[in-house]
Structures are given as structure tokens and as C-alpha cells.
Short mmCIF file of C-alpha atoms and ligand atoms in Angstrom, two decimals:
data_model
loop_
_atom_site.label_atom_id
_atom_site.label_comp_id
_atom_site.label_asym_id
_atom_site.label_seq_id
_atom_site.Cartn_x
_atom_site.Cartn_y
_atom_site.Cartn_z
CA UNK F 16 87.85 -28.05 3.96
CA UNK F 17 88.01 -29.01 0.15
CA UNK F 18 86.32 -32.07 -0.91
CA UNK F 19 87.48 -34.38 -3.26
CA UNK F 20 85.37 -36.33 -5.73
CA UNK F 21 86.85 -38.91 -8.14
CA UNK F 22 85.27 -39.52 -11.26
CA UNK F 23 85.40 -41.99 -14.28
CA UNK F 24 84.42 -41.77 -17.80
CA UNK F 25 82.74 -44.80 -19.72
CA UNK F 26 83.10 -43.83 -23.14
CA UNK F 27 85.21 -40.97 -25.09
CA UNK F 28 83.02 -39.91 -28.04
CA UNK F 29 81.85 -36.82 -28.66
CA UNK F 30 80.29 -36.54 -25.51
CA UNK F 31 82.96 -38.20 -23.22
CA UNK F 32 85.56 -36.48 -24.74
CA UNK F 33 83.76 -32.88 -24.36
CA UNK F 34 82.86 -34.05 -20.60
CA UNK F 35 86.73 -34.97 -20.29
CA UNK F 36 88.66 -32.20 -21.65
CA UNK F 37 85.36 -29.49 -19.59
CA UNK F 38 86.48 -31.25 -16.22
CA UNK F 39 90.21 -31.42 -16.71
CA UNK F 40 90.45 -27.86 -18.18
CA UNK F 41 87.64 -26.39 -15.31
CA UNK F 42 89.49 -28.35 -12.45
CA UNK F 43 90.40 -25.01 -10.52
CA UNK F 44 87.71 -23.38 -11.07
CA UNK F 45 85.21 -26.04 -9.60
CA UNK F 46 87.58 -26.07 -6.59
CA UNK F 47 87.71 -21.81 -6.63
CA UNK F 48 83.82 -21.79 -7.10
CA UNK F 49 82.38 -24.88 -5.91
CA UNK F 50 84.87 -25.65 -3.33
CA UNK F 51 85.35 -28.82 -4.44
CA UNK F 52 88.23 -31.23 -6.38
CA UNK F 53 86.95 -32.88 -9.23
CA UNK F 54 89.66 -35.56 -10.15
CA UNK F 55 89.16 -37.62 -13.51
CA UNK F 56 90.35 -40.55 -11.93
CA UNK F 57 89.64 -43.31 -14.57
CA UNK F 58 88.59 -43.73 -18.32
CA UNK F 59 87.60 -46.86 -20.20
CA UNK F 60 87.68 -46.79 -23.77
CA UNK F 61 89.05 -49.01 -26.43
CA UNK F 62 89.95 -46.51 -28.76
CA UNK F 63 93.97 -46.22 -27.98
CA UNK F 64 94.12 -43.40 -30.70
CA UNK F 65 91.28 -41.84 -28.88
CA UNK F 66 92.75 -41.66 -25.60
CA UNK F 67 95.81 -40.33 -27.02
CA UNK F 68 94.15 -37.80 -28.57
CA UNK F 69 92.81 -36.19 -25.64
CA UNK F 70 95.95 -36.92 -23.39
CA UNK F 71 94.56 -39.58 -21.33
CA UNK F 72 97.59 -39.81 -18.72
CA UNK F 73 98.62 -43.86 -18.97
CA UNK F 74 97.75 -44.60 -15.12
CA UNK F 75 93.94 -43.28 -15.86
CA UNK F 76 93.39 -45.71 -18.81
CA UNK F 77 91.54 -49.06 -16.75
CA UNK F 78 91.08 -52.01 -19.02
CA UNK F 79 87.78 -52.98 -17.60
CA UNK F 80 84.10 -52.12 -15.75
CA UNK F 81 85.76 -54.23 -12.82
CA UNK F 82 88.55 -52.12 -12.60
CA UNK F 83 86.18 -49.03 -12.18
CA UNK F 84 83.59 -49.75 -9.94
CA UNK F 85 85.84 -51.36 -7.68
CA UNK F 86 88.15 -48.51 -7.34
CA UNK F 87 87.25 -46.83 -3.91
CA UNK F 88 88.76 -43.47 -5.62
CA UNK F 89 86.25 -42.86 -7.58
CA UNK F 90 82.54 -41.77 -6.19
CA UNK F 91 81.29 -41.08 -9.27
CA UNK F 92 80.78 -43.06 -13.01
CA UNK F 93 79.99 -40.98 -16.08
CA UNK F 94 78.13 -42.74 -18.78
CA UNK F 95 78.49 -41.33 -22.18
CA UNK F 96 78.36 -44.89 -24.17
CA UNK F 97 74.75 -44.61 -25.69
CA UNK F 98 72.70 -46.93 -26.31
CA UNK F 99 70.69 -49.83 -23.94
CA UNK F 100 73.29 -52.51 -24.09
CA UNK F 101 76.79 -52.55 -22.59
CA UNK F 102 75.68 -48.85 -21.10
CA UNK F 103 72.81 -49.97 -18.99
CA UNK F 104 75.15 -53.47 -17.88
CA UNK F 105 78.08 -50.80 -16.71
CA UNK F 106 75.68 -48.47 -15.40
CA UNK F 107 74.16 -51.35 -13.13
CA UNK F 108 77.60 -52.08 -12.28
CA UNK F 109 78.59 -48.81 -11.10
CA UNK F 110 75.30 -48.69 -9.21
CA UNK F 111 76.05 -52.08 -7.53
CA UNK F 112 79.10 -50.81 -6.15
CA UNK F 113 77.43 -47.82 -4.40
CA UNK F 114 78.81 -45.01 -7.05
CA UNK F 115 76.38 -42.55 -8.07
CA UNK F 116 75.73 -42.58 -11.62
CA UNK F 117 75.75 -39.23 -14.52
CA UNK F 118 74.34 -40.33 -17.77
CA UNK F 119 73.60 -38.22 -20.81
CA UNK F 120 71.68 -41.28 -22.12
CA UNK F 121 68.47 -40.72 -23.19
CA UNK F 122 67.32 -44.09 -24.73
CA UNK F 123 68.42 -45.96 -21.23
CA UNK F 124 66.92 -43.37 -18.99
CA UNK F 125 63.76 -43.38 -20.79
CA UNK F 126 63.22 -47.49 -21.12
CA UNK F 127 64.89 -48.53 -17.96
CA UNK F 128 65.07 -45.58 -15.47
CA UNK F 129 63.12 -47.87 -13.38
CA UNK F 130 64.98 -50.49 -12.80
CA UNK F 131 67.85 -48.19 -12.31
CA UNK F 132 66.57 -46.14 -9.46
CA UNK F 133 66.11 -49.31 -7.90
CA UNK F 134 69.33 -50.54 -7.87
CA UNK F 135 70.50 -46.63 -6.79
CA UNK F 136 68.37 -46.70 -3.83
CA UNK F 137 68.86 -49.87 -2.75
CA UNK F 138 73.02 -48.93 -2.77
CA UNK F 139 72.18 -45.35 -1.74
CA UNK F 140 73.61 -43.63 -4.63
CA UNK F 141 71.93 -41.75 -6.83
CA UNK F 142 71.29 -41.64 -10.79
CA UNK F 143 71.76 -38.00 -12.56
CA UNK F 144 70.67 -37.32 -16.14
CA UNK F 145 70.56 -33.71 -16.75
CA UNK F 146 72.43 -34.22 -20.66
CA UNK F 147 69.76 -37.19 -21.63
CA UNK F 148 67.50 -33.96 -22.94
CA UNK F 149 67.83 -30.97 -24.53
CA UNK F 150 71.97 -31.54 -24.47
CA UNK F 151 73.28 -27.60 -22.71
CA UNK F 152 69.85 -26.51 -21.93
CA UNK F 153 69.03 -27.43 -17.78
CA UNK F 154 65.80 -28.48 -18.38
CA UNK F 155 65.98 -31.24 -16.20
CA UNK F 156 66.74 -29.32 -13.31
CA UNK F 157 64.12 -26.40 -14.11
CA UNK F 158 62.11 -29.17 -13.59
CA UNK F 159 62.58 -30.60 -10.10
CA UNK F 160 64.14 -27.54 -8.31
CA UNK F 161 62.65 -24.40 -10.86
CA UNK F 162 58.96 -24.88 -11.43
CA UNK F 163 58.57 -27.20 -8.60
CA UNK F 164 55.92 -24.54 -7.37
CA UNK F 165 53.53 -25.29 -10.28
CA UNK F 166 51.52 -27.71 -11.82
CA UNK F 167 52.75 -28.37 -14.95
CA UNK F 168 49.77 -28.41 -17.06
CA UNK F 169 51.31 -27.93 -20.85
CA UNK F 170 54.92 -28.56 -22.24
CA UNK F 171 55.94 -28.06 -26.02
CA UNK F 172 59.31 -28.85 -27.34
CA UNK F 173 62.13 -28.65 -29.86
CA UNK F 174 64.04 -31.45 -28.58
CA UNK F 175 65.97 -32.59 -31.33
CA UNK F 176 68.57 -30.77 -33.18
CA UNK F 177 68.52 -32.62 -36.44
CA UNK F 178 64.88 -32.33 -37.41
CA UNK F 179 65.00 -28.34 -36.47
CA UNK F 180 67.86 -28.21 -39.18
CA UNK F 181 66.43 -30.05 -42.25
CA UNK F 182 63.10 -28.51 -41.58
CA UNK F 183 64.50 -25.19 -41.16
CA UNK F 184 66.62 -25.37 -44.42
CA UNK F 185 63.42 -26.59 -46.31
CA UNK F 186 61.51 -23.46 -44.81
CA UNK F 187 64.43 -20.76 -45.77
CA UNK F 188 65.97 -22.37 -48.38
CA UNK F 189 62.97 -24.33 -49.87
CA UNK F 190 65.25 -27.33 -50.24
CA UNK F 191 63.26 -31.09 -50.13
CA UNK F 192 63.55 -33.07 -47.30
CA UNK F 193 66.69 -35.49 -48.88
CA UNK F 194 68.79 -32.51 -49.94
CA UNK F 195 68.12 -31.45 -46.44
CA UNK F 196 68.87 -34.59 -44.77
CA UNK F 197 72.17 -34.69 -46.90
CA UNK F 198 73.22 -31.36 -45.70
CA UNK F 199 72.52 -32.01 -41.88
CA UNK F 200 74.39 -35.37 -42.62
CA UNK F 201 77.59 -33.57 -44.08
CA UNK F 202 77.97 -30.92 -40.84
CA UNK F 203 77.83 -34.10 -38.84
CA UNK F 204 74.05 -33.33 -37.18
CA UNK F 205 72.20 -36.27 -38.80
CA UNK F 206 73.75 -40.16 -38.47
CA UNK F 207 74.24 -41.82 -41.37
CA UNK F 208 71.25 -43.65 -40.31
CA UNK F 209 69.11 -40.76 -39.89
CA UNK F 210 66.34 -42.85 -38.43
CA UNK F 211 66.65 -42.38 -34.80
CA UNK F 212 66.13 -38.52 -35.18
CA UNK F 213 63.85 -38.45 -38.38
CA UNK F 214 61.16 -40.51 -37.19
CA UNK F 215 60.92 -39.38 -33.91
CA UNK F 216 62.18 -42.06 -31.91
CA UNK F 217 64.94 -39.42 -29.85
CA UNK F 218 61.95 -36.88 -29.21
CA UNK F 219 59.94 -39.30 -27.81
CA UNK F 220 62.37 -40.90 -25.35
CA UNK F 221 63.14 -36.93 -23.87
CA UNK F 222 59.60 -36.53 -23.91
CA UNK F 223 58.62 -39.59 -22.17
CA UNK F 224 61.59 -38.17 -19.61
CA UNK F 225 60.34 -34.89 -19.52
CA UNK F 226 56.70 -35.62 -18.90
CA UNK F 227 57.14 -38.05 -16.60
CA UNK F 228 59.01 -35.68 -13.98
CA UNK F 229 56.62 -32.63 -14.97
CA UNK F 230 53.70 -34.31 -14.37
CA UNK F 231 54.79 -36.40 -11.54
CA UNK F 232 53.76 -39.65 -12.88
CA UNK F 233 55.22 -41.98 -15.59
CA UNK F 234 54.39 -41.76 -19.09
CA UNK F 235 56.67 -44.67 -21.10
CA UNK F 236 58.07 -44.04 -23.78
CA UNK F 237 55.22 -46.86 -25.54
CA UNK F 238 52.69 -44.16 -24.43
CA UNK F 239 54.12 -41.58 -26.62
CA UNK F 240 52.20 -41.00 -30.53
CA UNK F 241 55.07 -40.62 -32.90
CA UNK F 242 55.26 -39.55 -36.40
CA UNK F 243 58.38 -38.37 -38.08
CA UNK F 244 59.05 -35.68 -40.64
CA UNK F 245 61.15 -37.92 -43.29
CA UNK F 246 57.18 -37.43 -45.57
CA UNK F 247 57.19 -33.79 -45.28
CA UNK F 248 56.99 -32.01 -48.18
CA UNK F 249 58.71 -28.57 -48.99
CA UNK F 250 55.79 -27.37 -50.67
CA UNK F 251 53.38 -28.23 -47.27
CA UNK F 252 56.30 -26.16 -45.59
CA UNK F 253 55.82 -23.16 -47.75
CA UNK F 254 51.86 -23.31 -48.05
CA UNK F 255 52.06 -23.37 -44.11
CA UNK F 256 54.10 -20.36 -44.50
CA UNK F 257 51.70 -18.40 -46.73
CA UNK F 258 49.10 -19.06 -43.89
CA UNK F 259 50.95 -17.29 -41.38
CA UNK F 260 52.73 -21.19 -40.08
CA UNK F 261 56.33 -22.41 -39.29
CA UNK F 262 56.57 -25.99 -39.06
CA UNK F 263 58.38 -27.57 -36.17
CA UNK F 264 58.77 -31.22 -35.12
CA UNK F 265 57.32 -30.59 -31.65
CA UNK F 266 57.48 -33.02 -28.69
CA UNK F 267 53.67 -32.23 -26.85
CA UNK F 268 52.62 -33.28 -23.38
CA UNK F 269 49.65 -31.85 -21.65
CA UNK F 270 47.96 -32.68 -18.89
CA UNK F 271 44.67 -31.90 -17.62
CA UNK F 272 41.66 -33.61 -16.07
CA UNK F 273 40.96 -35.66 -18.90
CA UNK F 274 44.21 -36.89 -18.88
CA UNK F 275 47.75 -37.16 -20.06
CA UNK F 276 48.69 -36.73 -23.82
CA UNK F 277 52.13 -37.57 -25.04
CA UNK F 278 53.03 -36.97 -28.93
CA UNK F 279 55.60 -36.01 -31.35
CA UNK F 280 54.69 -34.95 -34.62
CA UNK F 281 55.51 -32.38 -37.61
CA UNK F 282 53.43 -29.41 -36.40
CA UNK F 283 52.51 -26.11 -37.55
CA UNK F 284 52.58 -22.95 -35.19
CA UNK F 285 51.93 -19.24 -35.68
CA UNK F 286 54.73 -17.86 -36.99
CA UNK F 287 54.43 -15.60 -34.10
CA UNK F 288 55.04 -18.30 -31.33
CA UNK F 289 58.49 -18.11 -30.08
CA UNK F 290 58.74 -21.29 -30.60
CA UNK F 291 58.84 -20.38 -34.48
CA UNK F 292 61.68 -18.56 -34.09
CA UNK F 293 64.04 -21.65 -32.81
CA UNK F 294 66.26 -22.39 -36.06
CA UNK F 295 69.22 -24.62 -37.28
CA UNK F 296 70.24 -27.52 -34.68
CA UNK F 297 68.78 -25.06 -31.83
CA UNK F 298 66.62 -26.54 -29.07
CA UNK F 299 64.01 -24.66 -26.57
CA UNK F 300 61.38 -26.38 -24.29
CA UNK F 301 58.04 -24.03 -23.51
CA UNK F 302 56.35 -24.67 -20.75
CA UNK F 303 53.49 -23.58 -18.88
CA UNK F 304 52.77 -23.84 -15.08
CA UNK F 305 49.54 -22.53 -13.23
CA UNK F 306 51.36 -20.32 -10.70
CA UNK F 307 54.53 -19.42 -13.34
CA UNK F 308 52.43 -18.87 -16.99
CA UNK F 309 54.77 -19.21 -19.49
CA UNK F 310 58.65 -19.81 -19.83
CA UNK F 311 60.64 -20.84 -22.52
CA UNK F 312 64.18 -22.42 -22.26
CA UNK F 313 66.47 -22.07 -25.08
CA UNK F 314 70.27 -23.44 -26.40
CA UNK F 315 72.23 -26.05 -28.06
CA UNK F 316 70.23 -29.53 -27.96
CA UNK F 317 73.52 -31.60 -28.97
CA UNK F 318 77.17 -30.69 -29.35
CA UNK F 319 80.78 -32.44 -27.34
CA UNK F 320 80.34 -28.81 -25.16
CA UNK F 321 77.24 -27.97 -24.78
CA UNK F 322 76.04 -31.50 -23.46
CA UNK F 323 79.25 -31.85 -21.39
CA UNK F 324 77.53 -28.63 -19.71
CA UNK F 325 75.06 -30.69 -18.60
CA UNK F 326 76.84 -33.81 -17.76
CA UNK F 327 79.91 -31.66 -15.15
CA UNK F 328 76.48 -29.76 -13.72
CA UNK F 329 75.08 -32.91 -12.80
CA UNK F 330 78.61 -34.68 -11.08
CA UNK F 331 79.37 -30.65 -9.87
CA UNK F 332 75.43 -31.43 -7.97
CA UNK F 333 76.07 -34.88 -6.83
CA UNK F 334 79.51 -34.28 -5.19
CA UNK F 335 78.49 -30.95 -3.52
CA UNK F 336 74.79 -32.83 -2.59
CA UNK F 337 74.56 -35.33 0.37
CA UNK F 338 70.62 -35.81 0.52
CA UNK F 339 70.51 -37.98 -2.70
CA UNK F 340 66.94 -37.43 -4.13
CA UNK F 341 64.74 -39.67 -6.64
CA UNK F 342 61.74 -39.66 -9.06
CA UNK F 343 59.16 -37.93 -7.21
CA UNK F 344 56.47 -40.14 -8.92
CA UNK F 345 56.38 -44.01 -8.61
CA UNK F 346 58.84 -45.21 -10.84
CA UNK F 347 57.91 -48.66 -12.60
CA UNK F 348 58.16 -49.78 -15.84
CA UNK F 349 54.80 -49.41 -16.95
CA UNK F 350 52.30 -45.97 -16.10
CA UNK F 351 50.24 -46.54 -12.90
CA UNK F 352 46.52 -47.84 -13.05
CA UNK F 353 44.64 -44.58 -12.67
CA UNK F 354 46.39 -42.16 -15.65
CA UNK F 355 44.59 -41.78 -18.57
CA UNK F 356 46.48 -41.80 -21.58
CA UNK F 357 44.61 -39.63 -24.02
CA UNK F 358 44.62 -41.01 -27.66
CA UNK F 359 42.33 -39.34 -29.92
CA UNK F 360 43.70 -36.36 -29.05
CA UNK F 361 42.07 -32.64 -30.22
CA UNK F 362 43.96 -30.26 -33.00
CA UNK F 363 42.98 -28.58 -35.42
CA UNK F 364 44.31 -29.45 -39.23
CA UNK F 365 46.61 -28.92 -42.26
CA UNK F 366 44.92 -30.92 -45.29
CA UNK F 367 46.36 -30.82 -48.63
CA UNK F 368 44.29 -32.80 -51.31
CA UNK F 369 44.15 -33.20 -54.73
CA UNK F 370 40.93 -33.27 -55.94
CA UNK F 371 38.71 -34.39 -59.16
CA UNK F 372 37.91 -30.56 -61.49
CA UNK F 373 34.57 -31.54 -61.38
CA UNK F 374 31.36 -29.43 -60.77
CA UNK F 375 30.10 -30.39 -56.88
CA UNK F 376 33.30 -32.25 -55.91
CA UNK F 377 33.98 -29.67 -53.02
CA UNK F 378 30.57 -29.85 -52.04
CA UNK F 379 30.72 -33.39 -51.42
CA UNK F 380 34.25 -33.38 -49.91
CA UNK F 381 32.69 -30.86 -47.49
CA UNK F 382 29.78 -33.05 -46.60
CA UNK F 383 32.57 -35.86 -45.98
CA UNK F 384 34.11 -33.49 -43.38
CA UNK F 385 30.27 -32.70 -41.86
CA UNK F 386 29.88 -36.14 -41.37
CA UNK F 387 32.97 -36.73 -39.22
CA UNK F 388 31.79 -33.57 -37.12
CA UNK F 389 34.92 -31.71 -38.52
CA UNK F 390 34.49 -27.69 -38.88
CA UNK F 391 35.76 -26.20 -41.27
CA UNK F 392 38.16 -23.12 -41.23
CA UNK F 393 39.35 -22.04 -44.36
CA UNK F 394 39.41 -24.03 -47.97
CA UNK F 395 41.69 -23.23 -50.95
CA UNK F 396 42.59 -23.80 -54.09
CA UNK F 397 46.47 -23.64 -54.29
CA UNK F 398 47.81 -22.78 -57.44
CA UNK F 399 46.56 -24.96 -60.83
CA UNK F 400 49.20 -27.58 -60.94
CA UNK F 401 47.60 -30.52 -61.73
CA UNK F 402 48.84 -33.67 -60.80
CA UNK F 403 49.67 -36.77 -63.01
CA UNK F 404 45.52 -37.41 -62.61
CA UNK F 405 44.91 -33.84 -63.84
CA UNK F 406 43.22 -33.52 -59.98
CA UNK F 407 43.59 -29.75 -58.94
CA UNK F 408 45.17 -28.93 -55.43
CA UNK F 409 43.06 -27.99 -52.43
CA UNK F 410 44.42 -26.75 -49.09
CA UNK F 411 41.56 -27.01 -45.69
CA UNK F 412 42.56 -25.93 -42.68
CA UNK F 413 40.08 -27.29 -39.88
CA UNK F 414 38.92 -25.88 -36.39
CA UNK F 415 39.60 -28.20 -33.55
CA UNK F 416 38.51 -31.52 -34.43
CA UNK F 417 39.97 -35.23 -32.74
CA UNK F 418 42.45 -37.46 -34.80
CA UNK F 419 39.69 -40.25 -35.49
CA UNK F 420 37.58 -37.93 -37.03
CA UNK F 421 40.65 -36.43 -39.36
CA UNK F 422 41.31 -40.37 -39.76
CA UNK F 423 37.78 -41.25 -40.56
CA UNK F 424 37.42 -38.45 -43.52
CA UNK F 425 40.95 -38.86 -44.91
CA UNK F 426 39.75 -42.86 -45.61
CA UNK F 427 36.54 -41.66 -46.81
CA UNK F 428 37.77 -38.95 -49.08
CA UNK F 429 40.43 -42.02 -50.61
CA UNK F 430 37.81 -44.27 -51.01
CA UNK F 431 35.50 -41.72 -52.59
CA UNK F 432 36.84 -41.22 -56.32
CA UNK F 433 36.43 -37.35 -55.47
CA UNK F 434 40.19 -37.07 -54.58
CA UNK F 435 43.15 -37.87 -52.27
CA UNK F 436 43.85 -36.73 -48.98
CA UNK F 437 48.19 -36.18 -49.46
CA UNK F 438 49.31 -34.26 -46.24
CA UNK F 439 47.97 -34.07 -43.08
CA UNK F 440 49.63 -31.69 -40.46
CA UNK F 441 48.62 -30.59 -36.79
CA UNK F 442 48.53 -27.45 -36.42
CA UNK F 443 48.86 -25.69 -32.57
CA UNK F 444 47.29 -22.49 -31.26
N1 LIG X 14 70.57 -36.34 -32.24
C1 LIG X 14 70.37 -35.36 -31.53
C2 LIG X 14 69.76 -34.44 -31.86
C3 LIG X 14 70.75 -35.01 -30.50
O1 LIG X 14 70.20 -34.18 -33.62
O2 LIG X 14 69.11 -33.21 -31.02
C4 LIG X 14 71.07 -35.95 -28.90
O3 LIG X 14 70.19 -36.11 -28.20
#
């Protein structure tokens, strides 16, 4: 017998609208292929124009969250509002009434999944969030049902399309950051206030969700070390290209006996690395498992229909699976007490300096590196364009060292009068 499942959609913005259209246009297809009749029973959005534009029938328009969550015809509530205010309030109301929730909300899941999951468990309903990370790319289902045979030891992802678009334009067209950002805004990739994307918050939320799942331990978003792309110069991107590197904003998670390392920052990767070819607004996640070796998932990380694809796949999953699965780890606000987070992580580094043009200056700077145990792979003068103080540009590539040593060496050089460190970029092999 065909199963009938009623859904409600909260918020008909870009993703909610794409979800509504997908559910309505594919209803017969899901009936035929999944043996389930998914019916949009109700939508909640204050914007009447938007409701009209999408052709939502009058009888499906709800006036309040209470009306939605007390409707016995609704089994699953889809939240596509975003943020943690009203969205969290509505999701909690739905879970308390025993409705399973499907959400695209990375900030809410990253910050509050422990609270929401507790309510879901108590009320025997599910909480699904494939669309919260990497849009249409099924990374969460892959972690849950595809690679669970493995100890995942490493994950590196380009999980934010806006920043990837900006960095691609800077690399391919030599645009500076402000120009590339403006273009991303005019195309609708970047928001009017781009902080959430360009300063790495969006990637941080996603990395906290994905690494918790990959490593089966809670990784609070506050443990993710974060640096955005707003201070990156086209010059450094071009210098990296000359050295065989491509710059990406990477979300990196590593799990070893030494501890868990989670960080988001602009990174140089070898230009032949699979992630280096992920351009424009595309996303990709590269995973390493002990049995699997490496895999990479690639696709659109944002947009109405790619994200709706993830939302609807969760709806279908929830509608066709009676057993509800929750986190494989202890989902609490804080990390488990015995998990060590490594903030002084190891990496190779690219450093750009302006140095005094005097005999012995480079020897003294190399002495500072040596004092902090940093071994240099390459040191080169890059062009003859002096800065306003008459200093010359020098690039240094280090062997693997650690974050604190580089910070200490940078402070020492800046205080020495020998030169200034203008840029520090981590290099991943
Ligand atoms: N703003 C995000 C991005 C999409 O640029 O990738 C939603 O997470």
C-alpha cells in the first residue's frame, strides 16, 4: 500500500521555494519510485507575494506555527528560515509535537543540535540536516551510510561557494578582493553583508557538523580555528601560482592519536591536488578513511534546487524509514572531556615579507627562523618593487612547523627593524 506523508514548509525563501517547487513537480515521480505520496499540506511565510508567485493554494497557507504543528495531517516539518532565532523556536515546537524535522540550517544545527536532538528523542521523531552542509552534495548521507565502515582520519573541504567564487576570480583574472567580492554580490552569491561567508563563519558551522559525524565525537563550532579571506591579496595568490600552489578557503579536520584538529583558513594546496580544480561557486569534500583511502564528493553547495535536492532526499528518507537514527556520538553542548583539541597544529607555511635592503639582513632573518626551530625550504626575492619604506619583497616557504613557532617568529621579525611579515598562509601537501 502506498504511504501518504504530509509535510509543512516553514520559510519560502530561495531554498524553501526550491523545495516547494521540487516536491510539487516530483510528487508523481516519488509515488512511482519511492512508493510514498509526499503532499505539501501547509506552508508558513508572511510574504503573500512570494506565496502567490509560487502558486501556493490558499488552503495550504498557515497563519501560525501552532496551526502547523498541531495539524494531524503533517508528519514532517521542513525548516528553511535560517539563523537561530525564530527558526529554532519553530523547530522545537514541531519536535515537541512529535513531527520529524528536516532543516537546511547549518548555524542552528552547529550551535543547537544537542538540544534539538534531545527533544526529538523524547518525542520519538527524527532530525535530519543533509542540506545544512554543502548543499546538493550528499556528504551527510555519505558519512552516515556510505563510509561508516571506516575510521575517518582526515577531511578537507571547500564548503563555501561564495569564497570559492571570489578566490577563483582573484586567481584566474587577477582581480583584487574588493572587486571579486563586488562581482560575487552582483551575481547573488555573496550577501550585502558578506561577513558570514568571507570571514569563515559559514565554513566553521559546516566543519563542526561534518567533523562531529566523521569522527563520532562532538566537535563544538567554538573549537574550530577560523580565518577568512578578506585580507588575502591578489599578489599572494599569484605568487602561490608561480610556486605551483592554488589558494582555497579550506575546512580541515584531522583525527589522530594526538587529538582532533579543526580549522578553517585560506590555504595553498598543490595545483595538481583534486581540490585545486574545484572552481567558481562549486564545493567539494575530500575524505580519507582507513579502509577506503581517499574519496572526493563534488557539486553545487548552494542554490534553490541543489539545496532542495538535499532537503527532499531527507524528507524521502524520513518518510520511508521507520527506525530513527540519532547521532553516533554523545551529542552535548561541549566536547567529551577526554578529547584533546590541537590548536598549535603543524603545517608548512608561505610567508611574504618586506625586508631592509642591507647586507646581512636575510642571514639575520634566517637566524630568527632557526631560533624558533623553523626550517626553510625556499627563500627568494620576488621582484624589485620596493614598498613605501624602500624595503624589498621576499618570499619564504617553510618545512612543516607549528602555528606558535610561526607566530613567535613573525612577532620577532616585526619587532626587529629588519623587515615586516606581510602575509602568512598555511600550505597543505
Ligand atoms: N552561503 C553559502 C555559500 C551557501 O556561499 O556556500 C549556504 O551555506
